[in-house]
PDB file of C-alpha atoms in Angstrom:
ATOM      1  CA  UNK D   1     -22.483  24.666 -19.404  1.00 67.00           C
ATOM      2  CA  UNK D   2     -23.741  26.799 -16.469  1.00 80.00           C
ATOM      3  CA  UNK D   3     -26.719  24.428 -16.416  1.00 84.00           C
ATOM      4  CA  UNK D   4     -24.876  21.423 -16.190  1.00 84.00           C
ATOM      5  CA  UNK D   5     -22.955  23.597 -13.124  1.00 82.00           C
ATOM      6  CA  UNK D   6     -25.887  23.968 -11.546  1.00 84.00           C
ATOM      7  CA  UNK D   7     -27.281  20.983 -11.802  1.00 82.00           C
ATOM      8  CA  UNK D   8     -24.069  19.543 -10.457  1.00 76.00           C
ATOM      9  CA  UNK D   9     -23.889  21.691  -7.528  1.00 78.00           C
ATOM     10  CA  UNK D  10     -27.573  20.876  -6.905  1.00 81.00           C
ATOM     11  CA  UNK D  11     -26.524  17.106  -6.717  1.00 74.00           C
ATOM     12  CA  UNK D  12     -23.434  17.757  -4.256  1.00 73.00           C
ATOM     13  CA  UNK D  13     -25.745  20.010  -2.550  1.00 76.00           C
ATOM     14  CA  UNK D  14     -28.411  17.008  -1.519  1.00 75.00           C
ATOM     15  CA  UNK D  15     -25.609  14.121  -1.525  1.00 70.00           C
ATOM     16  CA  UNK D  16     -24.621  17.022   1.103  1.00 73.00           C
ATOM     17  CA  UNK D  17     -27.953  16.882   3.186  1.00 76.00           C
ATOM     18  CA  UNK D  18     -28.273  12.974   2.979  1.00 72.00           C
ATOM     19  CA  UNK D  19     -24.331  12.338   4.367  1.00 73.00           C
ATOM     20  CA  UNK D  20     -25.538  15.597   7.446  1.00 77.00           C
ATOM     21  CA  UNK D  21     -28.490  13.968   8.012  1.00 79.00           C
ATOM     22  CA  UNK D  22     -27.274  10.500   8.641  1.00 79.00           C
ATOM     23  CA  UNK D  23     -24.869  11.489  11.780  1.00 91.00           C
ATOM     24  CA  UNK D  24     -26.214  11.719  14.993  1.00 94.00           C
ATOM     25  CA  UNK D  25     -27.389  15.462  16.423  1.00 89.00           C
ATOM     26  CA  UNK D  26     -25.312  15.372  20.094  1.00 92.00           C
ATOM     27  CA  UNK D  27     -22.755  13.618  22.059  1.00 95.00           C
ATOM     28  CA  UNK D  28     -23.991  11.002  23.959  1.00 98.00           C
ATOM     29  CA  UNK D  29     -23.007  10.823  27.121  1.00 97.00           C
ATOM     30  CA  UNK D  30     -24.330   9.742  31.265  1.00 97.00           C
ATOM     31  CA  UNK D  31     -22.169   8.816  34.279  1.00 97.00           C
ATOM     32  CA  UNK D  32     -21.153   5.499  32.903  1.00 98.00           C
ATOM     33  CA  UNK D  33     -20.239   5.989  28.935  1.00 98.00           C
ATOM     34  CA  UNK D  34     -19.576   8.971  26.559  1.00 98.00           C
ATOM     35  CA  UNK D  35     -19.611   8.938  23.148  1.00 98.00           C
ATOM     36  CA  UNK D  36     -18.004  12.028  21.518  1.00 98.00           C
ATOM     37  CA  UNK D  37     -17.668  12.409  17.777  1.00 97.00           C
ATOM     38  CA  UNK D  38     -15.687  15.016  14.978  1.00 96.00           C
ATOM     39  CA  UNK D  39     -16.634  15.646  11.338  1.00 91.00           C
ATOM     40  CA  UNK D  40     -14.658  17.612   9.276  1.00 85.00           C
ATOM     41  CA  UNK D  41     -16.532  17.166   6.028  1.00 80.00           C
ATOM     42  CA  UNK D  42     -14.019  18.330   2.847  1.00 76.00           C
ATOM     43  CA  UNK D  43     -15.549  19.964  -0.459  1.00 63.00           C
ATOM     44  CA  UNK D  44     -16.328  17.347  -2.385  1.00 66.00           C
ATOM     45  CA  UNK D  45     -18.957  14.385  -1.020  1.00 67.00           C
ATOM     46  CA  UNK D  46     -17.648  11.197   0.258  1.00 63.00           C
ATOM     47  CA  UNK D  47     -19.038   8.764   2.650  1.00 79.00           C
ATOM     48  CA  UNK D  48     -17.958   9.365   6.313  1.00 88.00           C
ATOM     49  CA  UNK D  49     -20.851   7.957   8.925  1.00 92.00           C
ATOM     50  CA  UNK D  50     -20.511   7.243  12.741  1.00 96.00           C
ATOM     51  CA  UNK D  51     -23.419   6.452  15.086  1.00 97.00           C
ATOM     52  CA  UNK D  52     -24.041   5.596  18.402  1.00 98.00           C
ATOM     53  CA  UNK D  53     -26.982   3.893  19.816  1.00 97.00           C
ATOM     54  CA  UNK D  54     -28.599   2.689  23.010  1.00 96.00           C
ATOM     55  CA  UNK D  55     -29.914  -0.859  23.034  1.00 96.00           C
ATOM     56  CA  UNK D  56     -31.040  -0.714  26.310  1.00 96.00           C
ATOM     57  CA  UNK D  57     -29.993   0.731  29.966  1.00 96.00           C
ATOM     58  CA  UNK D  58     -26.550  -1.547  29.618  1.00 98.00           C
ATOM     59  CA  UNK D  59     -25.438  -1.834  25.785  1.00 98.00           C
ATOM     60  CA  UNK D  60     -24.832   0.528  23.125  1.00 98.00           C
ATOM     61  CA  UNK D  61     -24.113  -0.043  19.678  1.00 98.00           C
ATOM     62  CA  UNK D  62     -21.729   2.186  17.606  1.00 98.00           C
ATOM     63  CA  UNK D  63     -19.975   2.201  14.330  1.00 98.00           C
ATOM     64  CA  UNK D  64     -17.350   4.374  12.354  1.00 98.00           C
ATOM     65  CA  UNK D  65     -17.883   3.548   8.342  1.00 96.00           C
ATOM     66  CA  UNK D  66     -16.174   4.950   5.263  1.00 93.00           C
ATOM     67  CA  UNK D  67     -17.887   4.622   1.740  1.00 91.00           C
ATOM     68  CA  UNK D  68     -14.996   3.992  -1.199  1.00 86.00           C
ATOM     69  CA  UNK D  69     -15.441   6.988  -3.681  1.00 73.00           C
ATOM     70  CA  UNK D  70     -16.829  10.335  -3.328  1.00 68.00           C
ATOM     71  CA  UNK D  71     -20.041  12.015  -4.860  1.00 67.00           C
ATOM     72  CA  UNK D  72     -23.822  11.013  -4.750  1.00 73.00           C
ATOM     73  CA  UNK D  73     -23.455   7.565  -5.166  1.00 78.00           C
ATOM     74  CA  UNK D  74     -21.241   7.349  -2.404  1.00 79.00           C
ATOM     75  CA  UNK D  75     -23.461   9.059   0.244  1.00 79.00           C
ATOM     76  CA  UNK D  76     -26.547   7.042  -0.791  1.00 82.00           C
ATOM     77  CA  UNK D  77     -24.879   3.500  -1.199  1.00 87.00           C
ATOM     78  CA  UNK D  78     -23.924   4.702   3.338  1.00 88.00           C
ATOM     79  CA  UNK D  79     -27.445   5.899   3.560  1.00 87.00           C
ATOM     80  CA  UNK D  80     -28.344   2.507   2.582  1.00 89.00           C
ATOM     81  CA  UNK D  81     -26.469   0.920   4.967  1.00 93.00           C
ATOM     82  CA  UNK D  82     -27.463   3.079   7.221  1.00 93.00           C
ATOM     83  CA  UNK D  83     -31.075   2.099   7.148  1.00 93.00           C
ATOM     84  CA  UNK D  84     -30.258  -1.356   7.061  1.00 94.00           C
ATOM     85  CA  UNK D  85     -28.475  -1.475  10.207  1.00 96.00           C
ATOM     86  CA  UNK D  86     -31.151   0.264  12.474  1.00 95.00           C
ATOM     87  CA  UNK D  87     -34.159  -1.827  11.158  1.00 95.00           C
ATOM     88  CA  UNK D  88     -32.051  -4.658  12.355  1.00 96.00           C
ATOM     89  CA  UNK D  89     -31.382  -3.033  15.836  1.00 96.00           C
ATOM     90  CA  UNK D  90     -34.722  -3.308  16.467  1.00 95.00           C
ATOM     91  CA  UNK D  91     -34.525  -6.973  15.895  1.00 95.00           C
ATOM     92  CA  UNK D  92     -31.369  -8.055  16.873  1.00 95.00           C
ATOM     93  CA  UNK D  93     -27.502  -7.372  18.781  1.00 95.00           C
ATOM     94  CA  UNK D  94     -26.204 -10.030  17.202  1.00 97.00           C
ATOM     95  CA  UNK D  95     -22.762  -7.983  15.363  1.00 97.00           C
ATOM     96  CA  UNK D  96     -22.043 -10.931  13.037  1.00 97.00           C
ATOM     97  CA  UNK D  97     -25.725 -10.876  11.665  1.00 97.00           C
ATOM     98  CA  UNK D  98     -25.632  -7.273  11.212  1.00 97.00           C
ATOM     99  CA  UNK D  99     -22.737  -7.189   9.710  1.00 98.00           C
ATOM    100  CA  UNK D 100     -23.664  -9.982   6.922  1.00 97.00           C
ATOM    101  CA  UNK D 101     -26.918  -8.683   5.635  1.00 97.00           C
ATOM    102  CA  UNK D 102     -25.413  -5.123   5.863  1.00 96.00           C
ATOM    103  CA  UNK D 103     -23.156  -6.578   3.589  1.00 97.00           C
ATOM    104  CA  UNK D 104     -25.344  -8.792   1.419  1.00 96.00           C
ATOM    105  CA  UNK D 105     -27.580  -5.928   0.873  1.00 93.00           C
ATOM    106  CA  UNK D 106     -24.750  -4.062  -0.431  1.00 92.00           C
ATOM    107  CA  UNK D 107     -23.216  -6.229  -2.611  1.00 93.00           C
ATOM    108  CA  UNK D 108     -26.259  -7.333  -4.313  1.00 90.00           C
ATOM    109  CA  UNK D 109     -26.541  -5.318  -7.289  1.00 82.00           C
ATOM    110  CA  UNK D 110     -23.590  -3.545  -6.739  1.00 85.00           C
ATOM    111  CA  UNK D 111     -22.909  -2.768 -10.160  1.00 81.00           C
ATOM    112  CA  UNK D 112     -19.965   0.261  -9.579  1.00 85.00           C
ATOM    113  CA  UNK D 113     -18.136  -1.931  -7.391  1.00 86.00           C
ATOM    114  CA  UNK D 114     -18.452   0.244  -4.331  1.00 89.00           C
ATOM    115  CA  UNK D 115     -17.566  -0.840  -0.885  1.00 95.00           C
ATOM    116  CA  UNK D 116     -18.062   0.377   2.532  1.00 96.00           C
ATOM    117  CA  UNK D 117     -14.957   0.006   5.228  1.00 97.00           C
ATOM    118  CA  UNK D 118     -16.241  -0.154   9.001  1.00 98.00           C
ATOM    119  CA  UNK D 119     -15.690  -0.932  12.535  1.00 98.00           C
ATOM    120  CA  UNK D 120     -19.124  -1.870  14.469  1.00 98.00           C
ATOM    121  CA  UNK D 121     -19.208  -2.670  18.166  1.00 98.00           C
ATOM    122  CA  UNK D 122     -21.534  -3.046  21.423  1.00 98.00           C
ATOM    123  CA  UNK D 123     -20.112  -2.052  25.054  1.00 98.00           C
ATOM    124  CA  UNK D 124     -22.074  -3.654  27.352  1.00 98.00           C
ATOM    125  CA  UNK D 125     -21.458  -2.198  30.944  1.00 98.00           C
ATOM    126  CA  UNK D 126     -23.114  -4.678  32.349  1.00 98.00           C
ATOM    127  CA  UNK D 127     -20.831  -7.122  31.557  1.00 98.00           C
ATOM    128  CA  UNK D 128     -17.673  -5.218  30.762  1.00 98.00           C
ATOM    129  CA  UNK D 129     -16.928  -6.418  27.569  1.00 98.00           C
ATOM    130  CA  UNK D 130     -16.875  -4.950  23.811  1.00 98.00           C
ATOM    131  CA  UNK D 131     -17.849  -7.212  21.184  1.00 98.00           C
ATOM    132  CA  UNK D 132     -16.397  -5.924  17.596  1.00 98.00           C
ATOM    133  CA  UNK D 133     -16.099  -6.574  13.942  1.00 98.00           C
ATOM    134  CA  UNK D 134     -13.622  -4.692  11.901  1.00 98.00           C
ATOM    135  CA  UNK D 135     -14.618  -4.909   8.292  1.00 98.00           C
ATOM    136  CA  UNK D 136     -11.561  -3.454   6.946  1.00 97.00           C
ATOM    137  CA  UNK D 137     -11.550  -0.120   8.215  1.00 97.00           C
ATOM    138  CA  UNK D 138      -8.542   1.715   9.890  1.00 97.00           C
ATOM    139  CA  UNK D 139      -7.891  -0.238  13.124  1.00 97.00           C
ATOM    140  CA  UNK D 140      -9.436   1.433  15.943  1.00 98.00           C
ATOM    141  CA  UNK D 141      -7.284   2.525  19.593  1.00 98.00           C
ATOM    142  CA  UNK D 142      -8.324   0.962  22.631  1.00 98.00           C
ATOM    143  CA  UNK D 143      -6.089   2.898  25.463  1.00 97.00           C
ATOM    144  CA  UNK D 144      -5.991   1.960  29.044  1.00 96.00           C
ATOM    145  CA  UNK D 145      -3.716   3.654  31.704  1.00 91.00           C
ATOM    146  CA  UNK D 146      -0.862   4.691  29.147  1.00 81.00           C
ATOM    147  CA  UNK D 147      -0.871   1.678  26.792  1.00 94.00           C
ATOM    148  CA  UNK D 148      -2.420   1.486  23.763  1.00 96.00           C
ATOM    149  CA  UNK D 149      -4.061  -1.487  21.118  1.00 96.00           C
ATOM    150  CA  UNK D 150      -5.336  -1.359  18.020  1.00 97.00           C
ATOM    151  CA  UNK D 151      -7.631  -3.999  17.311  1.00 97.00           C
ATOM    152  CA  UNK D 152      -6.617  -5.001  13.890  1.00 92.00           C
ATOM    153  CA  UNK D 153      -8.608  -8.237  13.680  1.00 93.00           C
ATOM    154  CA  UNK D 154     -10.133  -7.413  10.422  1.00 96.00           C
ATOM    155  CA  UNK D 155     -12.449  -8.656   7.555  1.00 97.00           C
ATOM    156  CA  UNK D 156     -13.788  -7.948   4.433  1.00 97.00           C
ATOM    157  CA  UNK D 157     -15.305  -4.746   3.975  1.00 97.00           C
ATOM    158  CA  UNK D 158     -19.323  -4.584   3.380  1.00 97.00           C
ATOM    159  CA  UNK D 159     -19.983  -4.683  -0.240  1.00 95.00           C
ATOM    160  CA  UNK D 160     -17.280  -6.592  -1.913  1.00 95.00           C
ATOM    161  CA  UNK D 161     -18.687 -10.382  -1.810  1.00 94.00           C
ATOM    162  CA  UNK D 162     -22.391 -11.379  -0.995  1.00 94.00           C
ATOM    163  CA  UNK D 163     -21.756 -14.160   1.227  1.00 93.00           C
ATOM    164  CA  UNK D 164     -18.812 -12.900   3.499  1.00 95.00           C
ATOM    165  CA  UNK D 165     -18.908 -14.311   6.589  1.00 95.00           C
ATOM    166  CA  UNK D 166     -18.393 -12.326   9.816  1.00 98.00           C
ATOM    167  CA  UNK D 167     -17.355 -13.381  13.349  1.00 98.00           C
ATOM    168  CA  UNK D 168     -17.437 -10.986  16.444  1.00 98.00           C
ATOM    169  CA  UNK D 169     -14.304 -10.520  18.724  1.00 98.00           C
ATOM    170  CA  UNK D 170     -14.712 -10.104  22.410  1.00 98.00           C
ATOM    171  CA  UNK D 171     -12.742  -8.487  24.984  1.00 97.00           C
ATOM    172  CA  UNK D 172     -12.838  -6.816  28.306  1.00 98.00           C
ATOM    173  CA  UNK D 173     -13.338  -3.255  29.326  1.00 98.00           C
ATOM    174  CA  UNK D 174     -12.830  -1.744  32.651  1.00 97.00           C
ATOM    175  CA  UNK D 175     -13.408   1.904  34.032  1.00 97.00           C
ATOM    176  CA  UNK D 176     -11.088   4.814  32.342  1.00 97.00           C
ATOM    177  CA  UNK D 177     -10.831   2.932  28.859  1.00 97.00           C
ATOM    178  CA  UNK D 178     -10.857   4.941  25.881  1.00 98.00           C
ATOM    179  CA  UNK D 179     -11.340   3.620  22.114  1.00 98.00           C
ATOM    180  CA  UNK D 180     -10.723   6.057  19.558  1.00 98.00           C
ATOM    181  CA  UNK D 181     -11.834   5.638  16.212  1.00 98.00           C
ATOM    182  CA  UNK D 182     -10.822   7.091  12.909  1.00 97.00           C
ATOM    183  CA  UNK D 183     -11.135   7.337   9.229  1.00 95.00           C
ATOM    184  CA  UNK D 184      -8.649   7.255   6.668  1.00 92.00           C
ATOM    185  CA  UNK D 185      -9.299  11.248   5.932  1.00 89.00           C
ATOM    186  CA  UNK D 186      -7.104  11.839   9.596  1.00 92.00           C
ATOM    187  CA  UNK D 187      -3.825   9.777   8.448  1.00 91.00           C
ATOM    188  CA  UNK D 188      -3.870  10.831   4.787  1.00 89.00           C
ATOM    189  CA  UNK D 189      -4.199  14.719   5.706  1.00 91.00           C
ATOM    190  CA  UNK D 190      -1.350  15.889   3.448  1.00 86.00           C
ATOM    191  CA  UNK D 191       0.757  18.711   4.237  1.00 88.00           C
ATOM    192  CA  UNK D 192       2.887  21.462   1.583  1.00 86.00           C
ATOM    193  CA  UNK D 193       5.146  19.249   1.153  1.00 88.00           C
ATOM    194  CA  UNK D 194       2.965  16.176   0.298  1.00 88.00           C
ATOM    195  CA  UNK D 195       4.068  14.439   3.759  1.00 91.00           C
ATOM    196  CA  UNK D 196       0.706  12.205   5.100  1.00 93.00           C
ATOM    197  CA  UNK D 197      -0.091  13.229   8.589  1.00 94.00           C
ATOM    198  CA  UNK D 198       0.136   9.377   9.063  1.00 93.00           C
ATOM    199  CA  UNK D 199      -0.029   6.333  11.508  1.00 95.00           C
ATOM    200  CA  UNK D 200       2.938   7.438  13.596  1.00 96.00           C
ATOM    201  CA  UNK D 201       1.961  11.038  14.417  1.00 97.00           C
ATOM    202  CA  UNK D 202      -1.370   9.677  15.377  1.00 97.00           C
ATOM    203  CA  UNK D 203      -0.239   7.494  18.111  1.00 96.00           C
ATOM    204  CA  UNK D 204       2.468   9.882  19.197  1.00 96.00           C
ATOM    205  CA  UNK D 205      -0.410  12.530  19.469  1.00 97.00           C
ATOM    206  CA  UNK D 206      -2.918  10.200  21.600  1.00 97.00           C
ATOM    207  CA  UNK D 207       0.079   9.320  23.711  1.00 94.00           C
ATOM    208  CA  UNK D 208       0.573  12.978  24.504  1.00 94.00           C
ATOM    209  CA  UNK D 209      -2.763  13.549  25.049  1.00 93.00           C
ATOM    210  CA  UNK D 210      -4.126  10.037  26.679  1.00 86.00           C
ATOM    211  CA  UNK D 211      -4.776  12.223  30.087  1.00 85.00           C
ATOM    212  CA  UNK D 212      -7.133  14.895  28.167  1.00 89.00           C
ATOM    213  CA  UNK D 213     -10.952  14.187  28.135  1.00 96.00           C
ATOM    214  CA  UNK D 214     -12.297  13.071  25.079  1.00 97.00           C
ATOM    215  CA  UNK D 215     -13.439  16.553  24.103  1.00 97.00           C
ATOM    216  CA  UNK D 216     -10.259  18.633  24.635  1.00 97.00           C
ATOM    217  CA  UNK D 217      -7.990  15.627  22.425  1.00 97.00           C
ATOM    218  CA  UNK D 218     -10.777  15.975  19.794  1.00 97.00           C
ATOM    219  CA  UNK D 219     -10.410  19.826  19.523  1.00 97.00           C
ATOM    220  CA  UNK D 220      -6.335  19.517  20.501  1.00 97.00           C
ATOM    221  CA  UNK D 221      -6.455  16.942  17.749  1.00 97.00           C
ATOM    222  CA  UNK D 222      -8.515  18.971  15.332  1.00 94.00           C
ATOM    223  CA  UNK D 223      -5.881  21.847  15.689  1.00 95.00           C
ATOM    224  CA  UNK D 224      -2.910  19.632  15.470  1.00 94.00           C
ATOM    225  CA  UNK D 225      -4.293  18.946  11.749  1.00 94.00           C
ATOM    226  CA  UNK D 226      -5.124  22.133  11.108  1.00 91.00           C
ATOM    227  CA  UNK D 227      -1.584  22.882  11.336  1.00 92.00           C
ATOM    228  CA  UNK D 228      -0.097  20.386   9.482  1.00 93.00           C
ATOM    229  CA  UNK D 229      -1.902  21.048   6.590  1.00 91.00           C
ATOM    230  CA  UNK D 230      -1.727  24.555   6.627  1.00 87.00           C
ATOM    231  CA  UNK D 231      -3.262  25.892   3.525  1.00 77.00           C
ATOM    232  CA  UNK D 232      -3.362  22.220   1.681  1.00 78.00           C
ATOM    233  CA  UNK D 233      -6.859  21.706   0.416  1.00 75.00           C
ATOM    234  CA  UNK D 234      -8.299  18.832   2.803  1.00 73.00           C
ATOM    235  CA  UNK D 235      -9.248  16.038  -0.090  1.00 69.00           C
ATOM    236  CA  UNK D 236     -11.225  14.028   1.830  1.00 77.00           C
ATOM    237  CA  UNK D 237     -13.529  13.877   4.710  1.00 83.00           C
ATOM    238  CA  UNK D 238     -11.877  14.185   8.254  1.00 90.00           C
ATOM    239  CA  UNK D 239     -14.196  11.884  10.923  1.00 94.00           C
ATOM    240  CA  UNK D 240     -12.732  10.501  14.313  1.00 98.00           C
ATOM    241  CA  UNK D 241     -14.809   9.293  17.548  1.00 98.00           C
ATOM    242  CA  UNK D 242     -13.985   8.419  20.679  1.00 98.00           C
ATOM    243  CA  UNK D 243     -15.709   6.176  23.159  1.00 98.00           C
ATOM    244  CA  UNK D 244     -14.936   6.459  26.596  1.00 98.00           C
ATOM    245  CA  UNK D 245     -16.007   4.232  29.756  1.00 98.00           C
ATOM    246  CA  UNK D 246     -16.581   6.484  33.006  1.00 97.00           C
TER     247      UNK D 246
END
């Protein structure tokens, strides 16, 4: 039995290192954009991932993803993905095609019927727009000057059909916008007396905060949820970014 212990906390241990490993080492940020990013990883694995990356001197790709389940399989099927989506970078921007043999790759084979839920997007400051596809994931905030969207627009996420098709929305950014992305581990923080943290708490807390920079709400924000849950074991990862146009 103390074996099978061991060899089961070696397993969590290097599911561990691949989920780490996958996230990106700093903030990113110049006089135009910043890209600022929390991880509060829980006990057990499961399959939080953001990234940011530059295309070139105007665009930058990102993504929030969240792997259904928890353990090794989990972190790999994201690592997977992972790889997948920056050896197309290097070939293409175009989110639709990313998306769809992110997706296909996936699904193929998928024999434990995992899934992947995710919100990928390009700024492009050149032109002042953000192009994004929501593949079922957690609708992301876009707040400008006190009012607040989530773009819901959403599809299937990666993983569930082979041949999904995926279509990019466009819309316009401007100076001071802020999108904040989340994963399901922020609105299903529990507290003692099995209340979810929730939708409406999150709003009311990025309304309260919408003057803050980005890294004061994420520590404000990481507090807030500290103290609703109080003692409560956190059950599942805790991952939120926020993308922010100078």
């Amino acid at each position: 039995k103390d074996l099978e212990q061991e060899r089961m906390n070696k397993t969590i241990q290097f599911a561990r290192q691949i989920q780490q490993s996958l996230l990106p080492e700093h903030p990113l940020k110049n006089e135009r954009i910043w890209f600022y990013a929390s991880y509060i990883p829980c006990l057990q694995i499961s399959g939080d991932y953001y990234d940011y990356i530059p295309i070139d001197q105007d665009r930058y790709f990102f993504l929030i993803a969240d792997a259904a389940g928890k353990g090794a399989s989990a972190a790999m099927m994201m690592s997977a993905a992972r790889a997948a989506i920056h050896l197309q970078l290097e070939q293409t921007s175009r989110l639709s095609d990313i998306a769809a043999t992110t997706n296909h790759l996936i699904a193929h084979k998928n024999e434990e019927g995992l899934f992947i839920t995710a919100f990928l997007g390009i700024v492009d400051l050149k032109l002042q727009n953000l192009e994004f596809i929501n593949c079922g994931h957690n609708p992301p905030y876009l707040i400008r000057s006190g009012s607040m969207r989530a773009l819901s627009e959403s599809f299937l996420p990666l993983g569930i059909s082979e041949d999904t098709p995926y279509a990019a929305t466009r819309l316009d950014i401007q100076s001071g916008d802020h999108l904040f992305c989340y994963t399901d581990g922020v609105i299903d923080s529990r507290n003692s007396q099995r209340n979810l943290y929730g939708d409406k708490r999150l709003k009311d807390f990025l309304n309260r905060r919408t003057g803050s920079n980005i890294d004061q709400l994420h520590r404000y924000l990481i507090n807030e949820l500290e103290t609703f849950t109080r003692d409560m074991v956190q059950s599942d990862d805790i991952t939120f970014m926020s993308i922010k146009i100078l």
